[in-house]
Short mmCIF file of C-alpha atoms and ligand atoms in Angstrom, two decimals:
data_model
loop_
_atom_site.label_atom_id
_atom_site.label_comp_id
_atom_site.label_asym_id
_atom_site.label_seq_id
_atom_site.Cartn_x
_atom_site.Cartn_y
_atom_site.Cartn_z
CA UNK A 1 22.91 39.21 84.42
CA UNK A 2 20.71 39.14 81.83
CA UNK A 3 20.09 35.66 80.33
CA UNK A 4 17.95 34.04 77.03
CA UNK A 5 17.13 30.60 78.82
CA UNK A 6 17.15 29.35 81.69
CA UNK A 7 16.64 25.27 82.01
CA UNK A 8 15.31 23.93 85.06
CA UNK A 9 17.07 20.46 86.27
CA UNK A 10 20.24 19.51 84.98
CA UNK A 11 19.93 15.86 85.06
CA UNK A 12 20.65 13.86 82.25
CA UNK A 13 18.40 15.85 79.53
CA UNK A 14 18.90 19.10 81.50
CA UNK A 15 22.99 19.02 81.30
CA UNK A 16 22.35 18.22 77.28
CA UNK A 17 20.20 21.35 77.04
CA UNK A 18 21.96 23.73 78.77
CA UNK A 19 25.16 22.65 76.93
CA UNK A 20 23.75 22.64 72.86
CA UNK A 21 22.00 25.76 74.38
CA UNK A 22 25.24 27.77 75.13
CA UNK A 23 26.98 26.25 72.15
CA UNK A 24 24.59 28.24 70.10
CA UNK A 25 25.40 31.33 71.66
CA UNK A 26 22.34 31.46 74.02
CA UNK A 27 23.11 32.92 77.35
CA UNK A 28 21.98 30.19 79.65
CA UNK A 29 21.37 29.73 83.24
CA UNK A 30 20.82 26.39 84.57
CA UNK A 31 19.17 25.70 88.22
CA UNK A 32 19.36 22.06 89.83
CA UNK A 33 18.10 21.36 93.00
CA UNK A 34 20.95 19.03 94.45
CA UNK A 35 24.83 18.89 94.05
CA UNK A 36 26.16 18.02 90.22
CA UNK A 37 25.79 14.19 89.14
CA UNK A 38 23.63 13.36 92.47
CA UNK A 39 21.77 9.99 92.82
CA UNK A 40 18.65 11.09 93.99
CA UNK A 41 16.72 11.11 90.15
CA UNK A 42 17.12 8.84 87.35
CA UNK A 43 20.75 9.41 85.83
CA UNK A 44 22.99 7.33 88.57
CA UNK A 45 24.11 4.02 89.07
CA UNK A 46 26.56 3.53 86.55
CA UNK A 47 25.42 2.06 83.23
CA UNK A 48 22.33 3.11 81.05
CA UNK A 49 22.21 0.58 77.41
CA UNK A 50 22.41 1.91 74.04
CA UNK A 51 20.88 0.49 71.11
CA UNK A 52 19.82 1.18 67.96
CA UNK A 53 17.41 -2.11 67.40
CA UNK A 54 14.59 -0.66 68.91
CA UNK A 55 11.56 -2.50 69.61
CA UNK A 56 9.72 0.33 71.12
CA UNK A 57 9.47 1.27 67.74
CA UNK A 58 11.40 2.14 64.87
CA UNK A 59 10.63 5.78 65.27
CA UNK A 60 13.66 6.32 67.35
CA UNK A 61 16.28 4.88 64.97
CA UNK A 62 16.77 8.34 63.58
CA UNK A 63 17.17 9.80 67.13
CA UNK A 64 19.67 6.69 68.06
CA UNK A 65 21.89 7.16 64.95
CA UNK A 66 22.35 10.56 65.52
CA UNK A 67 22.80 9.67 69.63
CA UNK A 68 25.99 7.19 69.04
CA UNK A 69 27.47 10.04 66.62
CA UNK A 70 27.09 12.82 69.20
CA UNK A 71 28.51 10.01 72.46
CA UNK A 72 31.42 9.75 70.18
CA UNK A 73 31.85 13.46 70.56
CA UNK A 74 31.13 14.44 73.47
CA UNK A 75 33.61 11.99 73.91
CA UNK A 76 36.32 13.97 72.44
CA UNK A 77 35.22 17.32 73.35
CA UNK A 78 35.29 16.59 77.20
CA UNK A 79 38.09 13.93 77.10
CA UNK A 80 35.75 11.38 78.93
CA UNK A 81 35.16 8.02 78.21
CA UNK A 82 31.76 7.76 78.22
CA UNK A 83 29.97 5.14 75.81
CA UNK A 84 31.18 1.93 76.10
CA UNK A 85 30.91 -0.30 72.48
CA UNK A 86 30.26 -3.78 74.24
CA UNK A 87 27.72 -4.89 71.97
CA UNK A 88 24.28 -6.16 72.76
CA UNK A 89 21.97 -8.99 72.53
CA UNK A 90 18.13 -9.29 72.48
CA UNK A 91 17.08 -12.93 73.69
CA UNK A 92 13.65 -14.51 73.73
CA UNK A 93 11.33 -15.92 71.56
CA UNK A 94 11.33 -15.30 67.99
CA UNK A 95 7.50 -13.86 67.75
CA UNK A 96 7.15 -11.86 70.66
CA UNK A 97 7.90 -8.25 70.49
CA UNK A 98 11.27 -7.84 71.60
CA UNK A 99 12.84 -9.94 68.88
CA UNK A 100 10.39 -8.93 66.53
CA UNK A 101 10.14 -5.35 66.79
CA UNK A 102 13.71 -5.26 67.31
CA UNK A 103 13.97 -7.40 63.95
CA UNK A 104 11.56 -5.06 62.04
CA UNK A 105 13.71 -1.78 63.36
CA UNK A 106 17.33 -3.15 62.37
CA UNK A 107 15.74 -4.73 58.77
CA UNK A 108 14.13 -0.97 57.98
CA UNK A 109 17.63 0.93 59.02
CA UNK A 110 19.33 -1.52 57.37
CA UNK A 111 21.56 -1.85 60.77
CA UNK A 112 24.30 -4.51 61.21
CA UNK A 113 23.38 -7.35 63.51
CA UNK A 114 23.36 -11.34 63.58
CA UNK A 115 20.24 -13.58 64.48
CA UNK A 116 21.82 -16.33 66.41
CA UNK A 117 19.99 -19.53 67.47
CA UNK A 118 20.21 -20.82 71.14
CA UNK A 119 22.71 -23.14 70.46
CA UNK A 120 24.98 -19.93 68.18
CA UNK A 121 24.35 -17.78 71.83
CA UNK A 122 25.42 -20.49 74.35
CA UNK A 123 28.83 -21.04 72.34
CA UNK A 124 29.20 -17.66 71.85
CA UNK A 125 28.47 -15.85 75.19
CA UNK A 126 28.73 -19.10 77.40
CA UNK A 127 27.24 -17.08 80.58
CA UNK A 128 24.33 -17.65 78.72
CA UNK A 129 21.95 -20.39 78.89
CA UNK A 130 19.19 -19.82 76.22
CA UNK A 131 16.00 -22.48 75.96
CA UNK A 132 16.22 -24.17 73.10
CA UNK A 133 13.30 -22.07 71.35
CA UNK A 134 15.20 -18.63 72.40
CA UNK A 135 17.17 -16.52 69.65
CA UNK A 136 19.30 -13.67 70.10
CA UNK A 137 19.49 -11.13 67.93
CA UNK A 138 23.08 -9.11 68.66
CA UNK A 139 23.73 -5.55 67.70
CA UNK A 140 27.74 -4.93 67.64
CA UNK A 141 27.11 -1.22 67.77
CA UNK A 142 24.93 -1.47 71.17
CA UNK A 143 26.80 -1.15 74.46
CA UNK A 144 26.51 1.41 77.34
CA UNK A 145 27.15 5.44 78.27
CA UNK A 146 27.99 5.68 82.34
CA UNK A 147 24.72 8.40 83.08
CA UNK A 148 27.49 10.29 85.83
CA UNK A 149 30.38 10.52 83.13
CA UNK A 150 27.72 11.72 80.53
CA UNK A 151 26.35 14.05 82.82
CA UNK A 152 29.46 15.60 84.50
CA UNK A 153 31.15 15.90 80.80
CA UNK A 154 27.49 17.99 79.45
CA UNK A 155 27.81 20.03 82.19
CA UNK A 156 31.68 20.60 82.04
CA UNK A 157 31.11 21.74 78.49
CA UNK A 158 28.23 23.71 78.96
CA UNK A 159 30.40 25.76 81.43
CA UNK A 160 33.16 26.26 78.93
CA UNK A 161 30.97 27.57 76.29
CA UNK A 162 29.55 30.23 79.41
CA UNK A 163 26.71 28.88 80.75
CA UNK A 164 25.91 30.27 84.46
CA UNK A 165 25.11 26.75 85.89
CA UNK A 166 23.71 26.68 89.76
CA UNK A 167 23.47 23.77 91.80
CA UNK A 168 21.09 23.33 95.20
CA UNK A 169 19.03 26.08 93.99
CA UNK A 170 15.82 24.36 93.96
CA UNK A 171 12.95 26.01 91.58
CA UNK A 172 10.21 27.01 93.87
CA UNK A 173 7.85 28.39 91.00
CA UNK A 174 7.77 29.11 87.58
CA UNK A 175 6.21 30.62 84.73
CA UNK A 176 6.60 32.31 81.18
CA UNK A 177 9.48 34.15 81.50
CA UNK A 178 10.14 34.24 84.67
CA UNK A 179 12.00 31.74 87.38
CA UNK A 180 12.09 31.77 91.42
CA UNK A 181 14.37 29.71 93.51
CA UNK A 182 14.54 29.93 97.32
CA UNK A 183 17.25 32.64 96.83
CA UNK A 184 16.17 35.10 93.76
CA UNK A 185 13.76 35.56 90.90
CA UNK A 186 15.27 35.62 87.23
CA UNK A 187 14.16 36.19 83.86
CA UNK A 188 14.33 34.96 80.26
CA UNK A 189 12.58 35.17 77.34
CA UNK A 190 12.82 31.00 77.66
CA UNK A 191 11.90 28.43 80.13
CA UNK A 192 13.52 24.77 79.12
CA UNK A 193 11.81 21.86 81.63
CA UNK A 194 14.04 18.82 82.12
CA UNK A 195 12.55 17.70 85.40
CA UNK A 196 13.20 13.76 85.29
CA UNK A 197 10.93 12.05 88.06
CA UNK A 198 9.81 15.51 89.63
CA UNK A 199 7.49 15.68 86.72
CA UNK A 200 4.22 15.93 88.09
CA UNK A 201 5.36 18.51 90.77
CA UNK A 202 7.06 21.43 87.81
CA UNK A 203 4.80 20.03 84.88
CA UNK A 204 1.19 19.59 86.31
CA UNK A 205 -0.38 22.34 83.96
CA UNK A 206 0.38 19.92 80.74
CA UNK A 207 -2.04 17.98 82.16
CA UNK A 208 -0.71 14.45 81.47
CA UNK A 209 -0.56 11.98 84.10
CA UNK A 210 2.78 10.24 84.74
CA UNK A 211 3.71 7.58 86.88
CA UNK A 212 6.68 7.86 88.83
CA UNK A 213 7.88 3.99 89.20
CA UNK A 214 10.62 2.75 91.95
CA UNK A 215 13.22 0.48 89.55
CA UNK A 216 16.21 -1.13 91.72
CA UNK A 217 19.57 -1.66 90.23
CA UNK A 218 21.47 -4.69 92.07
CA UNK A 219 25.51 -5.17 91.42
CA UNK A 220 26.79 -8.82 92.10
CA UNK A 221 30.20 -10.45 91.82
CA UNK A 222 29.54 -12.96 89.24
CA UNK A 223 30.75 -16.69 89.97
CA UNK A 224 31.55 -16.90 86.13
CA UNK A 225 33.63 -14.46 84.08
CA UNK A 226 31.10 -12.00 82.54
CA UNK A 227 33.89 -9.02 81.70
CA UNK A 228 33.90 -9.56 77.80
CA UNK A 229 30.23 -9.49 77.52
CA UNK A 230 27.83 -7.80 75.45
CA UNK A 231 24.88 -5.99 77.33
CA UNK A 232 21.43 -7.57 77.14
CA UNK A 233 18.16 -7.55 77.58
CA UNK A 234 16.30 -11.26 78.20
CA UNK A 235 12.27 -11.28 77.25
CA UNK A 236 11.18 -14.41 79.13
CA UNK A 237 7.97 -15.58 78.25
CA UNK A 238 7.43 -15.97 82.12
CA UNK A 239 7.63 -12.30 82.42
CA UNK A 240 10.56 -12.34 84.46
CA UNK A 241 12.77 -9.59 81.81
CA UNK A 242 15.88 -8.38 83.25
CA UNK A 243 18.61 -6.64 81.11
CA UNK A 244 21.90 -6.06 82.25
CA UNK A 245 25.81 -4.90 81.72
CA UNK A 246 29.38 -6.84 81.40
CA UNK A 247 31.49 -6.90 84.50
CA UNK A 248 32.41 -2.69 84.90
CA UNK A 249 34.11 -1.30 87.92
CA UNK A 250 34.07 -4.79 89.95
CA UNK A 251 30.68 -5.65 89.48
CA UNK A 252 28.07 -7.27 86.98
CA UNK A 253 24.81 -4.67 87.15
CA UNK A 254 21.07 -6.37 86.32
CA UNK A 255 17.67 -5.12 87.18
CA UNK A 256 13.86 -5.79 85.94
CA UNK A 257 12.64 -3.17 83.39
CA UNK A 258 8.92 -3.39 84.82
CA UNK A 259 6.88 -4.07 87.69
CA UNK A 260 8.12 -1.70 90.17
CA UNK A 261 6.55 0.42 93.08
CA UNK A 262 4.52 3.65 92.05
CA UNK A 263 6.20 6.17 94.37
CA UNK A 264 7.09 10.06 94.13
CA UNK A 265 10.68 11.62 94.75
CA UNK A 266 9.74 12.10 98.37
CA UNK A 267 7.71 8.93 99.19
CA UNK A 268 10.51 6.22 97.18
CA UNK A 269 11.32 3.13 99.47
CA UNK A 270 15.20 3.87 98.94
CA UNK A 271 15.64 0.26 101.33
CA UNK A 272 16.62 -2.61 99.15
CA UNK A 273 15.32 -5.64 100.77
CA UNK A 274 16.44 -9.14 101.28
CA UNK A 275 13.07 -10.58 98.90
CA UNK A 276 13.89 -8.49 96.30
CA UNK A 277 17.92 -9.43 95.82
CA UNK A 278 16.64 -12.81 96.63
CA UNK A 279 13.79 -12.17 93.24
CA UNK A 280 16.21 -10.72 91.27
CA UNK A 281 18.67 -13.62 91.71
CA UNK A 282 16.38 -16.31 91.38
CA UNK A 283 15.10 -14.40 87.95
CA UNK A 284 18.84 -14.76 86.87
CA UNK A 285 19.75 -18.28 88.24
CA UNK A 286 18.19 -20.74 85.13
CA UNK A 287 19.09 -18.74 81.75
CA UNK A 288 22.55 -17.04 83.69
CA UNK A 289 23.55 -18.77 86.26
CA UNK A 290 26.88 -17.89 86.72
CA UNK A 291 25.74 -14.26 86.84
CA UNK A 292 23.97 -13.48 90.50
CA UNK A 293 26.96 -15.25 92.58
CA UNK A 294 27.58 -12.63 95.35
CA UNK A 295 25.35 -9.78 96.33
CA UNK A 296 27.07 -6.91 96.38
CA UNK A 297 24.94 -3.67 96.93
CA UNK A 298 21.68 -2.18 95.45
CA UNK A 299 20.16 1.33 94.32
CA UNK A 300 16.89 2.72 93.86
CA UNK A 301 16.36 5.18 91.01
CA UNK A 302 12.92 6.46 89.74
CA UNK A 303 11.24 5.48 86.16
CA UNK A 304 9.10 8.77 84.85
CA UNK A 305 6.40 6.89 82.80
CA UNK A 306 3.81 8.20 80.07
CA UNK A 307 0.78 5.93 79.48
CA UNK A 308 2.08 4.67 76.15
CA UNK A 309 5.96 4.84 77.46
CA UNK A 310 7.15 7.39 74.47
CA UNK A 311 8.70 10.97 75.77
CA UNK A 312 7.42 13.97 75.60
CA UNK A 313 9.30 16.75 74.42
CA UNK A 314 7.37 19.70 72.81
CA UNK A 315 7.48 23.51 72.90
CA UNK A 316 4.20 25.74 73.66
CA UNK A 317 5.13 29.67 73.20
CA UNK A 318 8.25 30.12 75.27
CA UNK A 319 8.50 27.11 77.00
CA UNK A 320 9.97 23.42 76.05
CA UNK A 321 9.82 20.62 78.03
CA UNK A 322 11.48 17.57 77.76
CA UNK A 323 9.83 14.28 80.47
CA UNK A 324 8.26 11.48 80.42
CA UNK A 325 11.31 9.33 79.23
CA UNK A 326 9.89 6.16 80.62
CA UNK A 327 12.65 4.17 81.65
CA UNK A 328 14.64 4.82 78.58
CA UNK A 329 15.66 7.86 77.83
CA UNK A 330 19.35 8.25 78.90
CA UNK A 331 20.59 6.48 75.78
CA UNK A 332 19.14 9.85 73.74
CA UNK A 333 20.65 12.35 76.22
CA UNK A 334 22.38 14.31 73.34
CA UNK A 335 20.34 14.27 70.86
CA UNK A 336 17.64 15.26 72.86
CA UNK A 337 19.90 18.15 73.98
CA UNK A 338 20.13 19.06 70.55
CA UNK A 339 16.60 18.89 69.54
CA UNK A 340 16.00 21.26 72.89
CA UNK A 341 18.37 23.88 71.54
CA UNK A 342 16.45 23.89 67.99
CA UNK A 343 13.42 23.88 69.07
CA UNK A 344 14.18 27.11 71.62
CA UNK A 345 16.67 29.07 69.01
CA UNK A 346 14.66 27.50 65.48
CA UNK A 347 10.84 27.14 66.53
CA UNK A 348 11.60 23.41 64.84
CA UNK A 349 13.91 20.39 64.45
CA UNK A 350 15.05 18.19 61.44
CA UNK A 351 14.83 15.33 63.95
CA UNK A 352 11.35 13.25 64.03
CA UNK A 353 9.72 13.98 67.07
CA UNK A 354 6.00 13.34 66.24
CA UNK A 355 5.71 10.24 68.54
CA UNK A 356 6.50 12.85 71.62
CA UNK A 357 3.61 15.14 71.04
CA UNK A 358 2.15 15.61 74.40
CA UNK A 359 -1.38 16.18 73.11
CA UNK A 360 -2.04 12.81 72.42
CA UNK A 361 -1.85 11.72 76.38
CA UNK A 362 -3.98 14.96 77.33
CA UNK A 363 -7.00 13.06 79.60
CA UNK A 364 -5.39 10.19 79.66
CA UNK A 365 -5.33 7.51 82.74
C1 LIG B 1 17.09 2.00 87.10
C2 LIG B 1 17.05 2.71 85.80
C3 LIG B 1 17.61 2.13 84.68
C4 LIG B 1 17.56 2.75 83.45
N1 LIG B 1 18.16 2.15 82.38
C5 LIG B 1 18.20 2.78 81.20
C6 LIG B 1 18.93 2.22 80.12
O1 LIG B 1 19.54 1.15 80.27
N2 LIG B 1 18.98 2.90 78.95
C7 LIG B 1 18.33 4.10 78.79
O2 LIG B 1 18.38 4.65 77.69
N3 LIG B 1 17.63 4.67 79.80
C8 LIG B 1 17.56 4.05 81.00
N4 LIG B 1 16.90 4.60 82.05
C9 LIG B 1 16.17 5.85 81.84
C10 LIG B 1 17.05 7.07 81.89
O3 LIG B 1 18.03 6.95 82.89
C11 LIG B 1 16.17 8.29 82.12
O4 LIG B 1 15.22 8.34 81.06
C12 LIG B 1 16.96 9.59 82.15
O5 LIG B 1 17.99 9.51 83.11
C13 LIG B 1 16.04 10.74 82.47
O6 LIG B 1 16.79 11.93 82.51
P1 LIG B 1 16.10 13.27 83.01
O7 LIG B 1 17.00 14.38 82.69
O8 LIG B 1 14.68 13.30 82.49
O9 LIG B 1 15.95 13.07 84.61
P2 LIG B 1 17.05 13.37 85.74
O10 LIG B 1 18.39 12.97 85.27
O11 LIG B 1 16.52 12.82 87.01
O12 LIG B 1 17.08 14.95 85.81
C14 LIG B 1 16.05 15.74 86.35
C15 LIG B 1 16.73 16.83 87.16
O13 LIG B 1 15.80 17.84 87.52
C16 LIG B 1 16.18 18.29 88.81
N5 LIG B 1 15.05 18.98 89.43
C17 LIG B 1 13.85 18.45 89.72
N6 LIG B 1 13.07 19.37 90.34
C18 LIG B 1 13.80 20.51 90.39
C19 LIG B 1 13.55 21.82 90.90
N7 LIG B 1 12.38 22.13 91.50
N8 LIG B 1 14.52 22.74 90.79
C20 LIG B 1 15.72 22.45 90.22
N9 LIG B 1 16.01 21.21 89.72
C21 LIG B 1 15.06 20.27 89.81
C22 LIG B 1 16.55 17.00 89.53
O14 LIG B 1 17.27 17.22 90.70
C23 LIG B 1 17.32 16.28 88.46
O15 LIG B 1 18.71 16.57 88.52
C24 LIG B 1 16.92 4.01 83.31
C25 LIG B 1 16.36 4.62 84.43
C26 LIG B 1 16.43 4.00 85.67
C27 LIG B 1 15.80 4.68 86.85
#
């Protein structure tokens, strides 16, 4: 079989690519190293949030108002529910940069939202228990895509428009052009990199340095009712930020966005331990605390971090690669699928994708 591209890892981005790939009429071959929708990267446990106030910066509003169009479809191609329209909420202090930059991106888009005062966010969400100097600024379009729906669905519908996927075929090398797996060698005339936390190992020639971070996901059975509840993410000025999801399948999900282990894929404490359910629910207990009531179960997943926490997606010759998604990424899946298809068929994309440049972390620590 002769093929045009083959994408290595079909993951989250990987799945996206390989499916906006074959839509195009590219003959595609996709290689993952485990079993379909595994949990052994960074696209499991659930829930990933979707927003379009974006405080990283307002860069990716394009890229997020494209995302929610192309959820709602892949939605109705592949019959799967998939993004879930919960809303969101942003709490913390007025001038630091979550509500701010968040502020600054839905005031430039012109996006709907509501700035709501502590007093506005206890009535309205009454798990919440804002300080009195704590706003919330809630997004009705925000809510959450479940990363193994997302990713089974890409991959079902890359299949039905003929691409030749392959799963515990593990890449062993690769270059221009070429492809070798512990069982053959193929060819193409282009190599698409979507290699979530194993990064450093497939991608070493760019020459960036990433740092694979350990992130835990803990599930509780909330003392309080938390199933009509908007996702959020809480920027406490004690540094303790968590974000997390309405009740879904039995359990409330929460987790801190920083401060984790730096690990690899093969070195990753998968152990949740007693201190850190224990830190996670004492994090919770004072602005939620009917949130953390019973600890249910925990999983480890990996963050893939650049130095300034934007992706990197870029093509050099015949190659693209697509990493580097920092810890939030999943909410782009599509579009970055799409982007990856233009860039291999087009040379270019209509989307803004300047901030990804990987030259500007070359010799970076
Ligand atoms: C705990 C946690 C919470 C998160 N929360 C959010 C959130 O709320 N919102 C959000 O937008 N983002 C969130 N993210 C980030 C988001 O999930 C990631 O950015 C996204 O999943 C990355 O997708 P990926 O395709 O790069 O990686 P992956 O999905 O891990 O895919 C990489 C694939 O490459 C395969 N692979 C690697 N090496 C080889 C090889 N040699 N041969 C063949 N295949 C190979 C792997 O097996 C894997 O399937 C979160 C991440 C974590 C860990």
């Amino acid at each position: 079989m002769i093929y045009d591209v083959i994408v290595i890892g079909l993951g989250g981005m990987g799945s996206a690519a390989a499916y906006r790939l074959a839509q195009r009429g590219k003959r595609v071959l996709g290689l993952e190293k485990f079993t379909p929708v595994h949990a052994h990267g960074s696209s499991h446990g659930g829930s990933r949030i979707t927003r379009q106030a974006y405080f990283e910066d307002p860069a990716y509003v394009p890229l997020l108002l494209r995302a929610h169009e192309m959820w709602d479809q892949i939605e109705r191609d592949s019959g799967e529910h998939v993004f879930h329209r919960v809303g969101g909420v942003i709490v913390g202090d007025p001038d630091r940069g979550a509500i701010t930059g968040s502020r600054a991106s839905v005031e430039q888009f012109g996006l709907k939202h509501e700035l709501l005062d502590a007093s506005q966010l206890r009535e309205r969400f009454p798990g919440m228990r804002p300080a009195d100097d704590e706003i919330g600024l809630y997004e009705p379009g925000a809510g959450f895509v479940v990363p193994e729906t997302a990713v089974r669905a890409h991959l079902a519908l890359a299949q039905r428009a003929g691409a030749d996927l392959r799963f515990e075929e593990p890449v062993t090398h690769w270059e221009s052009g070429r492809v070798t797996t512990a069982r053959a060698t193929y060819e193409a005339e282009h190599v698409v990199v979507c290699p979530g936390p194993w990064a450093p190992e497939l991608l070493g020639d760019l020459g960036i340095p990433f740092e694979i971070e350990r992130q835990v996901q803990f599930y509780f059975t909330p003392d309080e009712d938390f199933r009509d509840h908007p996702i959020y993410i809480w920027d406490r000025a004690d540094g303790t930020n968590f974000y997390g999801f309405p009740a879904h399948d039995g359990a409330v999900k929460v987790a801190f966005h920083s401060g984790g282990q730096i690990c690899t894929p093969e070195t990753i404490d998968r152990t949740v331990h007693a201190h850190e359910v224990e830190a996670m629910a004492n994090a919770t207990r004072s602005p939620m605390p009917g949130l953390a009531g019973t600890f249910q179960r925990a999983a480890t997943c990996m963050y893939t971090n650049t130095a300034d926490r934007h992706f990197v997606i870029a093509r050099e010759h015949d190659v693209t690669v697509a990493c580097g998604f920092s810890g939030h990424g999943f909410k782009f899946v599509p579009v970055v699928g799409e982007i990856l298809a233009d860039l291999v068929i087009d040379g270019a994309t209509r989307h803004p994708i300047g901030l990804f440049d990987p030259a500007r972390l070359r010799g970076r620590v």
